[in-house]
mmCIF file of C-alpha atoms in Angstrom:
data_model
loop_
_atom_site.group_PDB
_atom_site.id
_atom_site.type_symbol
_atom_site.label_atom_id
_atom_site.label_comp_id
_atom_site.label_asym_id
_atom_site.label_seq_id
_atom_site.Cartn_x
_atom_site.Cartn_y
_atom_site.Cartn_z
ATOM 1 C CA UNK V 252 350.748 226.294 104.465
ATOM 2 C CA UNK V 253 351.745 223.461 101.955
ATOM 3 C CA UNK V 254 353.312 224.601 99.006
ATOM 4 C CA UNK V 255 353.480 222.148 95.482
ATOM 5 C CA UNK V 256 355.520 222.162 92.385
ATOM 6 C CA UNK V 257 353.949 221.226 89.468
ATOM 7 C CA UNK V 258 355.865 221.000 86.055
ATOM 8 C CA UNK V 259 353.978 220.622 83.206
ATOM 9 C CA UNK V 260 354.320 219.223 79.674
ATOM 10 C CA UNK V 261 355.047 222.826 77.877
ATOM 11 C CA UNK V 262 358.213 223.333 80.287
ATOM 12 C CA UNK V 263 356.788 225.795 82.951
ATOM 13 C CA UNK V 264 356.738 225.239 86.778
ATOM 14 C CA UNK V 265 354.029 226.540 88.920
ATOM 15 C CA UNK V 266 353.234 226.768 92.535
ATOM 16 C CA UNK V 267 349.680 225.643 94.142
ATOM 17 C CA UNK V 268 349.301 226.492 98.012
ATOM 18 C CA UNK V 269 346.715 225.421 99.740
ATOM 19 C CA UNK V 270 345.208 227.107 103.295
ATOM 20 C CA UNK V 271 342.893 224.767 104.763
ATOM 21 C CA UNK V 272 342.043 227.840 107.346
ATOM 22 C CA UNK V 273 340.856 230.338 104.414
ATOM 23 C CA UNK V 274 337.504 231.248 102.810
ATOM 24 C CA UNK V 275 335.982 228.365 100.616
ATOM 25 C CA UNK V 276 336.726 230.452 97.538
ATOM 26 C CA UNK V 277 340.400 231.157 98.452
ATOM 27 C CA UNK V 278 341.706 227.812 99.882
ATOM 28 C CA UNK V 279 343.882 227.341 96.926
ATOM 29 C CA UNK V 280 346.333 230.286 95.004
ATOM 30 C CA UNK V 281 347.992 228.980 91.856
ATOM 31 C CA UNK V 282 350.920 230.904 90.695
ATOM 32 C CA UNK V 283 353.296 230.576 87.759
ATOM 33 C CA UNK V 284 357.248 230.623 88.935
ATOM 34 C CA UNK V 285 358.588 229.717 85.295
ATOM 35 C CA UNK V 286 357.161 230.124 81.922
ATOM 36 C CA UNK V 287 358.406 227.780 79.473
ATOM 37 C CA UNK V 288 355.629 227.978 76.902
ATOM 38 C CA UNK V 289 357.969 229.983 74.199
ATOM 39 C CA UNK V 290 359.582 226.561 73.952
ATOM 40 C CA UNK V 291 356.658 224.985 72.833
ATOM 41 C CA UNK V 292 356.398 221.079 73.857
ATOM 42 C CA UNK V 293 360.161 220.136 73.519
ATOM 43 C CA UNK V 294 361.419 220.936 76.942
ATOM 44 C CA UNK V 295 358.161 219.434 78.846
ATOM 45 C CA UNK V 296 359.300 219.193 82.223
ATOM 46 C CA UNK V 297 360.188 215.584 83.472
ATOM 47 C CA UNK V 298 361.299 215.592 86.969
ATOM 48 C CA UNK V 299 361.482 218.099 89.713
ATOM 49 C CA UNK V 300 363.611 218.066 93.199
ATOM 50 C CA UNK V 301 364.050 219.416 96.285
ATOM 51 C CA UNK V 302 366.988 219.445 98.493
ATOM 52 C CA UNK V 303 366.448 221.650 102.097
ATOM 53 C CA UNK V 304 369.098 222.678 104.259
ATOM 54 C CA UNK V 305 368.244 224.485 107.473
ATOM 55 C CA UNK V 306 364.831 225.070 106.392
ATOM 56 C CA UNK V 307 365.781 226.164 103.036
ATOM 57 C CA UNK V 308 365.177 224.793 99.498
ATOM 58 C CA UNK V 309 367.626 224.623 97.252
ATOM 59 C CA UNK V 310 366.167 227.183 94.445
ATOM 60 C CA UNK V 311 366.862 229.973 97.463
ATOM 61 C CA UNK V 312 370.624 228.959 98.546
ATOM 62 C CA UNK V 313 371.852 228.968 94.841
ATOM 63 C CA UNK V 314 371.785 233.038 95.030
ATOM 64 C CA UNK V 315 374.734 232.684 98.201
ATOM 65 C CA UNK V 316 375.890 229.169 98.873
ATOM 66 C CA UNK V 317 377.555 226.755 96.229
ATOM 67 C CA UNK V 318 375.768 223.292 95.310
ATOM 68 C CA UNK V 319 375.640 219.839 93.751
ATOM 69 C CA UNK V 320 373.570 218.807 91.569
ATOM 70 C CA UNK V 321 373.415 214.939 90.687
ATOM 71 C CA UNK V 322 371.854 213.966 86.578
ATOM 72 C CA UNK V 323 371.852 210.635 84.926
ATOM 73 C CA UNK V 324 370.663 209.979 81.405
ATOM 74 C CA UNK V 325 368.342 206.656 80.004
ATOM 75 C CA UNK V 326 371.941 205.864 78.072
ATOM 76 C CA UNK V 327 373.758 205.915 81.719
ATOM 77 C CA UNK V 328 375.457 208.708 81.545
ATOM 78 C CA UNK V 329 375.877 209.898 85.442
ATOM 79 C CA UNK V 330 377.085 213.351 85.995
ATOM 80 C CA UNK V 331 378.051 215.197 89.216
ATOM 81 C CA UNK V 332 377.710 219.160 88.484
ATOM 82 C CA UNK V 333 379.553 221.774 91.217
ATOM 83 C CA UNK V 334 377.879 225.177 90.826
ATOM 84 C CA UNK V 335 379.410 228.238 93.386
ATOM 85 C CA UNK V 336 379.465 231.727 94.039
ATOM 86 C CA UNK V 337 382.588 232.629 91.837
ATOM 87 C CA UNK V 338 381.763 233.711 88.621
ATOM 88 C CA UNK V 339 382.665 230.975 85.728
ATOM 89 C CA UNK V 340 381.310 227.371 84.504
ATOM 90 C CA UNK V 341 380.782 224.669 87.000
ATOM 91 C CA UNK V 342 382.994 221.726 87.307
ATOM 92 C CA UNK V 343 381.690 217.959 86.151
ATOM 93 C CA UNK V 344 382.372 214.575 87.201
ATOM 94 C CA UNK V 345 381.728 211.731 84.565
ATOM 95 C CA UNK V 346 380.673 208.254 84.952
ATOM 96 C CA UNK V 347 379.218 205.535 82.854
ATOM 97 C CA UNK V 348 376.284 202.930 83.843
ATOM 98 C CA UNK V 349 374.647 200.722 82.229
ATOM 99 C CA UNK V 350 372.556 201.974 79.573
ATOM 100 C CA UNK V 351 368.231 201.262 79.162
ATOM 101 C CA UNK V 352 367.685 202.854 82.495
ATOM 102 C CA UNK V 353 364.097 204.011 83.478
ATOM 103 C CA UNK V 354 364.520 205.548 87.083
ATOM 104 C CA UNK V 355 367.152 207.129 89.472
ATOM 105 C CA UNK V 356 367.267 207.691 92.880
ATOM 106 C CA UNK V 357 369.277 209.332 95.560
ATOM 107 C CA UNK V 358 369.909 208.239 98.843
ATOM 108 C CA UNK V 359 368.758 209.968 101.721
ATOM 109 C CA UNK V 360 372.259 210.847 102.647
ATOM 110 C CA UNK V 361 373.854 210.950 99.238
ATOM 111 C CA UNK V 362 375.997 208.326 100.048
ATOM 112 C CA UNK V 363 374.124 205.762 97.942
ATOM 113 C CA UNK V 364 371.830 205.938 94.443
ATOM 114 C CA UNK V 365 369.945 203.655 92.899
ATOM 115 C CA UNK V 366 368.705 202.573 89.500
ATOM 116 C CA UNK V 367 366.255 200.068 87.384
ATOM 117 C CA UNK V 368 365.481 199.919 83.651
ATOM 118 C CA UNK V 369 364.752 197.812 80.491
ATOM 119 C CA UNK V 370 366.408 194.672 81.184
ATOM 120 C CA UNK V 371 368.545 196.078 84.047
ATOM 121 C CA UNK V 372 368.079 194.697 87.792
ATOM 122 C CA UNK V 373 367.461 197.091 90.352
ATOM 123 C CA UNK V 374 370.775 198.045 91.721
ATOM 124 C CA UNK V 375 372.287 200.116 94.463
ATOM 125 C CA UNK V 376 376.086 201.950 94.280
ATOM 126 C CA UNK V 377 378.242 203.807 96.314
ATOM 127 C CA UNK V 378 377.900 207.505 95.170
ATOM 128 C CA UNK V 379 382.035 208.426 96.064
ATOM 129 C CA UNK V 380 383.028 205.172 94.492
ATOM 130 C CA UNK V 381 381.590 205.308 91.228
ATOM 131 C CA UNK V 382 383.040 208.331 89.862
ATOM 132 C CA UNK V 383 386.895 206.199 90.935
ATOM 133 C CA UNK V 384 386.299 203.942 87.933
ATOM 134 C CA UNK V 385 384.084 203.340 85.125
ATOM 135 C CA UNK V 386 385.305 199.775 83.588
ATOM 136 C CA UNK V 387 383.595 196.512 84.241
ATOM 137 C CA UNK V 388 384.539 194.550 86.642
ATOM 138 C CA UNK V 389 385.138 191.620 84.339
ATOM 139 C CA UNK V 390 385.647 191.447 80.154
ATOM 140 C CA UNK V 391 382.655 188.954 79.006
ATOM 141 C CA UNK V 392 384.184 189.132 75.503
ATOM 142 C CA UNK V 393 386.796 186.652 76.053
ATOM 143 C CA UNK V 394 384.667 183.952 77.680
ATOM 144 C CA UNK V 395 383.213 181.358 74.972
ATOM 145 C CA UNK V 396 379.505 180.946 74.393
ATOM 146 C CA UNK V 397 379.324 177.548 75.734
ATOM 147 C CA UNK V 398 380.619 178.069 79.070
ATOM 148 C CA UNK V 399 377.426 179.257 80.808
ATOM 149 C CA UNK V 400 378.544 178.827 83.684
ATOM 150 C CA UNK V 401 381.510 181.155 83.856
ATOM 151 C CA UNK V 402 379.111 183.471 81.670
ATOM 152 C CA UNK V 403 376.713 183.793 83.976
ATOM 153 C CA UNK V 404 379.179 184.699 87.222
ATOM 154 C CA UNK V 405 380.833 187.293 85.327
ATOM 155 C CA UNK V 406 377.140 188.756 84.653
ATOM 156 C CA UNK V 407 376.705 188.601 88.321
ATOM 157 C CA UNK V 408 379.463 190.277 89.196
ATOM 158 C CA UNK V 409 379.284 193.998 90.446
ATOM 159 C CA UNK V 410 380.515 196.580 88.883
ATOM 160 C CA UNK V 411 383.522 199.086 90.829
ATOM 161 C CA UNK V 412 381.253 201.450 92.714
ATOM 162 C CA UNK V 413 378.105 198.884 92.926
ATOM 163 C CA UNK V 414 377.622 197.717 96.525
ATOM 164 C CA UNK V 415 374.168 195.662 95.467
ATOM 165 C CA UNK V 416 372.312 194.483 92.889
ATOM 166 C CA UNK V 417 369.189 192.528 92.585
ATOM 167 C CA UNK V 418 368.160 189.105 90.792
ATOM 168 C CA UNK V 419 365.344 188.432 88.984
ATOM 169 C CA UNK V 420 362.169 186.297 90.017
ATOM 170 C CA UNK V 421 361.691 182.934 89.480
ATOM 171 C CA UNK V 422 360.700 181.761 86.064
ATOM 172 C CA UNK V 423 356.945 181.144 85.491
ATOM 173 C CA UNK V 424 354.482 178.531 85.773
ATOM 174 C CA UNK V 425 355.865 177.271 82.058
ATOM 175 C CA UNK V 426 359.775 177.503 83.149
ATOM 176 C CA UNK V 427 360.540 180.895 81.417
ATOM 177 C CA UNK V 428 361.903 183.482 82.438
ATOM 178 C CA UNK V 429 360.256 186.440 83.308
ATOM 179 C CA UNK V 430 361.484 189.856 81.475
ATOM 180 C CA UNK V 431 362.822 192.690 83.593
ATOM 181 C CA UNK V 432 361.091 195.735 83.063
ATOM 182 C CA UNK V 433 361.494 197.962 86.029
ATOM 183 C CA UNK V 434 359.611 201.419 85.543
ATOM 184 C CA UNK V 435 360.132 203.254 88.851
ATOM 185 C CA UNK V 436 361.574 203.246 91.955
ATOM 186 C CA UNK V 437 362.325 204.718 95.405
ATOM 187 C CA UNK V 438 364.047 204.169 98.704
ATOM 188 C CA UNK V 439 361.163 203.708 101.575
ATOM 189 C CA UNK V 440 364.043 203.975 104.968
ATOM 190 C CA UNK V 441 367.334 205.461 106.028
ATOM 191 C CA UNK V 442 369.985 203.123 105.456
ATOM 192 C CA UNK V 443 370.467 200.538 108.654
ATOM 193 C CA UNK V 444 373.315 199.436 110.015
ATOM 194 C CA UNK V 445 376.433 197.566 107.285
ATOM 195 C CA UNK V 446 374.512 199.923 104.869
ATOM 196 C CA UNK V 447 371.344 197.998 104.697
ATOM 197 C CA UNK V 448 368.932 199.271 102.168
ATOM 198 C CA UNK V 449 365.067 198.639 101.917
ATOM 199 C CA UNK V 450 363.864 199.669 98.504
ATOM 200 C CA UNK V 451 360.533 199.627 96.471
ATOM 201 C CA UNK V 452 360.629 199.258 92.588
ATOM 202 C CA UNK V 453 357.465 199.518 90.414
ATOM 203 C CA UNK V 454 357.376 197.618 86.957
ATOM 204 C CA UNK V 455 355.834 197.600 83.395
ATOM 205 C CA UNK V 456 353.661 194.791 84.457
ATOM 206 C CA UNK V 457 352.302 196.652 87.424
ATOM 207 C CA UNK V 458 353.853 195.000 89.934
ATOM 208 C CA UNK V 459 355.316 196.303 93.074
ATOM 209 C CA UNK V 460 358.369 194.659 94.214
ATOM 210 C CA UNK V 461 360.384 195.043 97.873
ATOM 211 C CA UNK V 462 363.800 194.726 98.547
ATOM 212 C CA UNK V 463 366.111 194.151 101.385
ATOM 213 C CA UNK V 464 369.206 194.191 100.764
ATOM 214 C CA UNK V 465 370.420 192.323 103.468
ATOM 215 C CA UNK V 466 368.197 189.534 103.000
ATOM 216 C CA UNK V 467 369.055 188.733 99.824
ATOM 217 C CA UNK V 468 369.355 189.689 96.110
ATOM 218 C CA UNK V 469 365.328 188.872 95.342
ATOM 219 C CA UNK V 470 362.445 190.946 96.630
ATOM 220 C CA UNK V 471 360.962 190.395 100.007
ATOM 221 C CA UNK V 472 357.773 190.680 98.521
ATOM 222 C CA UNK V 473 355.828 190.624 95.396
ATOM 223 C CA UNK V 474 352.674 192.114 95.053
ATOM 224 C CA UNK V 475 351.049 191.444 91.801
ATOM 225 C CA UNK V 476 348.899 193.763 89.476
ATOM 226 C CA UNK V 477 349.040 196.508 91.407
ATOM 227 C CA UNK V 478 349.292 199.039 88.604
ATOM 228 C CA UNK V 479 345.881 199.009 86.338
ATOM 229 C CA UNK V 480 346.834 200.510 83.052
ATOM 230 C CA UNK V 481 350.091 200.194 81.458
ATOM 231 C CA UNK V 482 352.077 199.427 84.214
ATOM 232 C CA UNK V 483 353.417 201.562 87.094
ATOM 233 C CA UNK V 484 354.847 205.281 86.565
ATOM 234 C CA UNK V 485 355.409 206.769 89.825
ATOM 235 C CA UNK V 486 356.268 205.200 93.041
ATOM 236 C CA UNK V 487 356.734 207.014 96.617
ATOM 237 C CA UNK V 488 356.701 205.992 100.382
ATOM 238 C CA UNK V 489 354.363 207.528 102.416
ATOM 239 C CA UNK V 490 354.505 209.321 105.746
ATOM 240 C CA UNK V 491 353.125 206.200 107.994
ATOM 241 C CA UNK V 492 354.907 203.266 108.308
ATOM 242 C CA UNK V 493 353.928 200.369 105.985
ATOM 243 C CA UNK V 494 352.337 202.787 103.216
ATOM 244 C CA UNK V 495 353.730 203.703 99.881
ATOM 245 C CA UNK V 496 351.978 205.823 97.099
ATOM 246 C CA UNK V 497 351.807 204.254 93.436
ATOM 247 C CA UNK V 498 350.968 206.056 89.892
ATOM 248 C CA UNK V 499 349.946 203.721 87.031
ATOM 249 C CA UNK V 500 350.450 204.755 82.979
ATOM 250 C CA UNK V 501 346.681 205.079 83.176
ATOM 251 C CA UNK V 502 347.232 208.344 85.936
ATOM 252 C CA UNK V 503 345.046 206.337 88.765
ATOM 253 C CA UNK V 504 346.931 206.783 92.247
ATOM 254 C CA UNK V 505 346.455 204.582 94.745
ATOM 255 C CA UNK V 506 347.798 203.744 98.862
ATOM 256 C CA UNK V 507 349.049 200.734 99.554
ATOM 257 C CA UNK V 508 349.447 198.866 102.387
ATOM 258 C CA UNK V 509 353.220 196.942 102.359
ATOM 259 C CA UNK V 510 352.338 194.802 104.664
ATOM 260 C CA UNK V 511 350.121 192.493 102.066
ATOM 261 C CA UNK V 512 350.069 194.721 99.014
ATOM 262 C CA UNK V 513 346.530 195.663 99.641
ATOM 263 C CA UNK V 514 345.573 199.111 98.465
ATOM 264 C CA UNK V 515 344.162 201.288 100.993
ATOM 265 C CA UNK V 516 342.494 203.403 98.503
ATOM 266 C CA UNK V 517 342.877 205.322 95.214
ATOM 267 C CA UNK V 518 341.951 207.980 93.199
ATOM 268 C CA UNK V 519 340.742 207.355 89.382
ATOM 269 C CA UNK V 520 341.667 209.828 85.885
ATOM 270 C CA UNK V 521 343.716 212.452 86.834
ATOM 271 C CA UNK V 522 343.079 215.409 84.221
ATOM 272 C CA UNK V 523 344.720 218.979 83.636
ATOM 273 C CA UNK V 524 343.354 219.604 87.572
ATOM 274 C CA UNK V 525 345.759 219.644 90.655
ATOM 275 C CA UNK V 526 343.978 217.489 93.441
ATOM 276 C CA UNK V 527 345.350 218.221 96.538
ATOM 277 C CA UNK V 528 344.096 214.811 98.773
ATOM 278 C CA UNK V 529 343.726 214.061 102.155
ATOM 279 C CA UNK V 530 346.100 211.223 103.621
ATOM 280 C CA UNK V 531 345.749 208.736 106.327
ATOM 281 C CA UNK V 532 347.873 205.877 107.803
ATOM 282 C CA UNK V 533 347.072 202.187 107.134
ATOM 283 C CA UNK V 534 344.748 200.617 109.831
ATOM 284 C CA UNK V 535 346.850 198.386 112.882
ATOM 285 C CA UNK V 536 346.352 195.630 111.692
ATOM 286 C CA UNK V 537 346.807 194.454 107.748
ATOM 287 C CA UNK V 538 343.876 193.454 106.183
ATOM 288 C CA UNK V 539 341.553 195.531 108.244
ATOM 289 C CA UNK V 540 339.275 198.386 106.845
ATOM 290 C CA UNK V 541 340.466 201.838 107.644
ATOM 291 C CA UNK V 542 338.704 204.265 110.698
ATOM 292 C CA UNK V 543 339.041 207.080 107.937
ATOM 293 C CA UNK V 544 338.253 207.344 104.401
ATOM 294 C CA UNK V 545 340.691 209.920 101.797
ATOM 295 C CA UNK V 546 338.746 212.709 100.101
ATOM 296 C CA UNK V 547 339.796 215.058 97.753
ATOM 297 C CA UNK V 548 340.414 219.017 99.621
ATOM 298 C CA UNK V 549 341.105 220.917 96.795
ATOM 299 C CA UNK V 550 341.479 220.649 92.650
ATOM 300 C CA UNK V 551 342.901 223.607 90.403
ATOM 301 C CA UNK V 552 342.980 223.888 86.825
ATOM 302 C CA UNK V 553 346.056 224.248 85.678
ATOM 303 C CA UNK V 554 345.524 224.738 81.764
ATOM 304 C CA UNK V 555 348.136 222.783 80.660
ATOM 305 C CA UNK V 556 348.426 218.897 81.345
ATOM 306 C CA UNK V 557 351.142 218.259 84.141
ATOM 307 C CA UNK V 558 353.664 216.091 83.779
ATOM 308 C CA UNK V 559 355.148 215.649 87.682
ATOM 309 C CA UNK V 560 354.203 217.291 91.085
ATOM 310 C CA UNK V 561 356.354 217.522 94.013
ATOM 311 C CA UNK V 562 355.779 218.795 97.346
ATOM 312 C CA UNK V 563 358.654 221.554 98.651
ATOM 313 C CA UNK V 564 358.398 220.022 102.519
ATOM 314 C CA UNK V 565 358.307 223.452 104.318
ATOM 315 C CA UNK V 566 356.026 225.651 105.451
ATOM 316 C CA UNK V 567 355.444 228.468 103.440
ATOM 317 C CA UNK V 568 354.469 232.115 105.111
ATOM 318 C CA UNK V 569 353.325 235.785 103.125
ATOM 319 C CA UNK V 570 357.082 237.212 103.510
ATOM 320 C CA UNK V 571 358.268 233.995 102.189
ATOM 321 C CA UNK V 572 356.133 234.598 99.225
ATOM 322 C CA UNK V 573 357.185 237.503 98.212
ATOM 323 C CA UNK V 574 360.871 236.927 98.644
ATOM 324 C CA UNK V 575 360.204 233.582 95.776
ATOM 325 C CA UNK V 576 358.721 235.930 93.291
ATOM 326 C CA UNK V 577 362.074 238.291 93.841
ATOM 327 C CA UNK V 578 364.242 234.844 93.834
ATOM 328 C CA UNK V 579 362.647 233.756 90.390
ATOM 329 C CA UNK V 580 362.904 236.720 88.562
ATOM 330 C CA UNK V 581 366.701 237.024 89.526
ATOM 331 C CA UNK V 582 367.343 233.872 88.767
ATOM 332 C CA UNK V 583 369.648 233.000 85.034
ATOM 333 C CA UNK V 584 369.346 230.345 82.788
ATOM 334 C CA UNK V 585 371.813 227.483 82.532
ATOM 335 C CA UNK V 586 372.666 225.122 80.214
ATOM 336 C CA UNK V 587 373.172 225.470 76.170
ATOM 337 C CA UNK V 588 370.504 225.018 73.388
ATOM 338 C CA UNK V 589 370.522 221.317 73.624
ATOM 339 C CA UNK V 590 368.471 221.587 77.287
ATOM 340 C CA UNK V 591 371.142 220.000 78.746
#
């Protein structure tokens, strides 16, 4: 039975299952795991995650087994957190990035992250090698303002740690150059073989913009306009192969198709309900008109406007259930008055 997270904007995290199998009245049970309304609207929840190990989320093996947990700041402020079974605060590691970011994202296999923001490219590091050193790679200070040239190759040089980083489009029509705003982002494949990397980044403009890392420091592919209202938000692959899932500023969500940026279909206005939708792959062939039409299964009200939904990835049975409500209850607070 698929289970969802939903965080909201007053800092509490609910669950909403959904039984395709049950009564018409009873399809859906929403249940609240965490109430955070005593802290009124300045700990809204921004981001949730999931990490699973032998069929296991993570909120369930931090009552026995030790864990990492992986934060970055909009300043660049990267921090590795060690939390374990002995009794006492959990050990940091530090490390500085560039600063403006907008989205972070780790690899499938923790080996790599990567980032976007204001005026910073999309870029991909090694996760080991960028707690080693912090410093650029070159000082910029020293070089004078009229050398462009040797300006601009120590702006293209990676920092310790970064294995890739990305380089903007072309300039327009009018020869200028177009502004970097990356909003969002997300890795759509394993890595491949050298540590090849095929990424998706979403920006203020609504564009959606694919990367191979391999092929070369500019996207793949640009698909324009994507986004309808104030630019993209959210951006996720999809189960099938060649489909991703995008959120504008305006909450429509839509399916795309990567092979031509077409959009499959998409869902107008999201509100204070949970829609729980139905999902299928792009047609064979690009360009064509799907056999089968998305339709919406399921909406709940959840009273309070929410601010990000993730799904937990297992199945979820009655004994399992129960044993969450026990696991929540036990669980303590971390972290000091600041939220951090």
């Amino acid at each position: 039975m698929p289970r969802f997270l939903v965080g909201d904007e007053l800092g509490s995290i609910k669950s909403v299952t959904y039984d395709e199998k049950a009564r018409p009245d009873s399809k859906s049970q929403l249940r609240t795991l965490y109430d955070g309304t005593g802290s009124g609207r300045t700990r809204g929840i921004q981001r949730l995650a999931i990490s699973s190990r032998d069929d296991d989320t993570l909120v369930r093996r931090t009552l026995s087994l030790s864990f990492t947990v992986f934060s970055c700041t909009s300043n660049g402020a990267f921090r590795l957190s060690t939390l374990g079974e002995e009794a006492g605060s959990p050990t940091h590691k530090l490390a500085a990035l560039p600063s403006r970011l907008t989205d972070w994202r780790l690899g499938c296999n923790k080996e790599t992250f990567a980032y976007g923001g204001d005026e910073v490219d999309l870029s991909v590091w090694n996760t080991e090698r960028a707690f080693q050193s912090s410093s650029s790679s070159e000082d910029t200070s020293s070089i004078p303002l009229n050398n462009t040239k040797k300006r601009k190759r120590a702006n293209d040089a990676l920092f310790p740690g970064e294995v890739w980083r990305a380089k903007n489009v072309p300039n327009d029509f009018l020869g200028l150059r177009q502004p970097v705003h990356n909003t969002c982002l997300t890795y759509i494949s394993p890595p491949g073989s050298g540590g090849q990397q095929h990424l998706l980044a979403g920006t203020r403009f609504g564009d959606v913009r694919r990367y191979d890392t391999r092929a070369g420091r500019r996207p793949v592919s640009d698909f324009k306009n994507v986004g309808k209202i104030g630019g993209l938000r959210t951006i996720e692959k999809g189960f099938s192969e060649h489909e991703a899932f995008v959120s504008d500023q305006g909450s429509n969500l839509f399916a795309l198709d990567l092979r031509n940026g077409g959009i499959l279909y998409g869902y107008k206005a999201l509100d204070r309900y949970t829609r729980i939708h139905s999902t299928f792959p792009p047609p064979p062939v690009a360009g064509k008109r799907a056999d089968e039409r998305s339709t919406t299964l399921e909406k709940v009200y959840v009273t309070t406007v929410p601010t990000v939904v993730i799904w937990d990835q297992r199945e979820e049975t009655e004994a399992d259930e129960e044993e969450d409500e026990n696991i929540w209850e036990t669980l303590k607070h971390v972290g000091g008055s600041d939220g951090e």
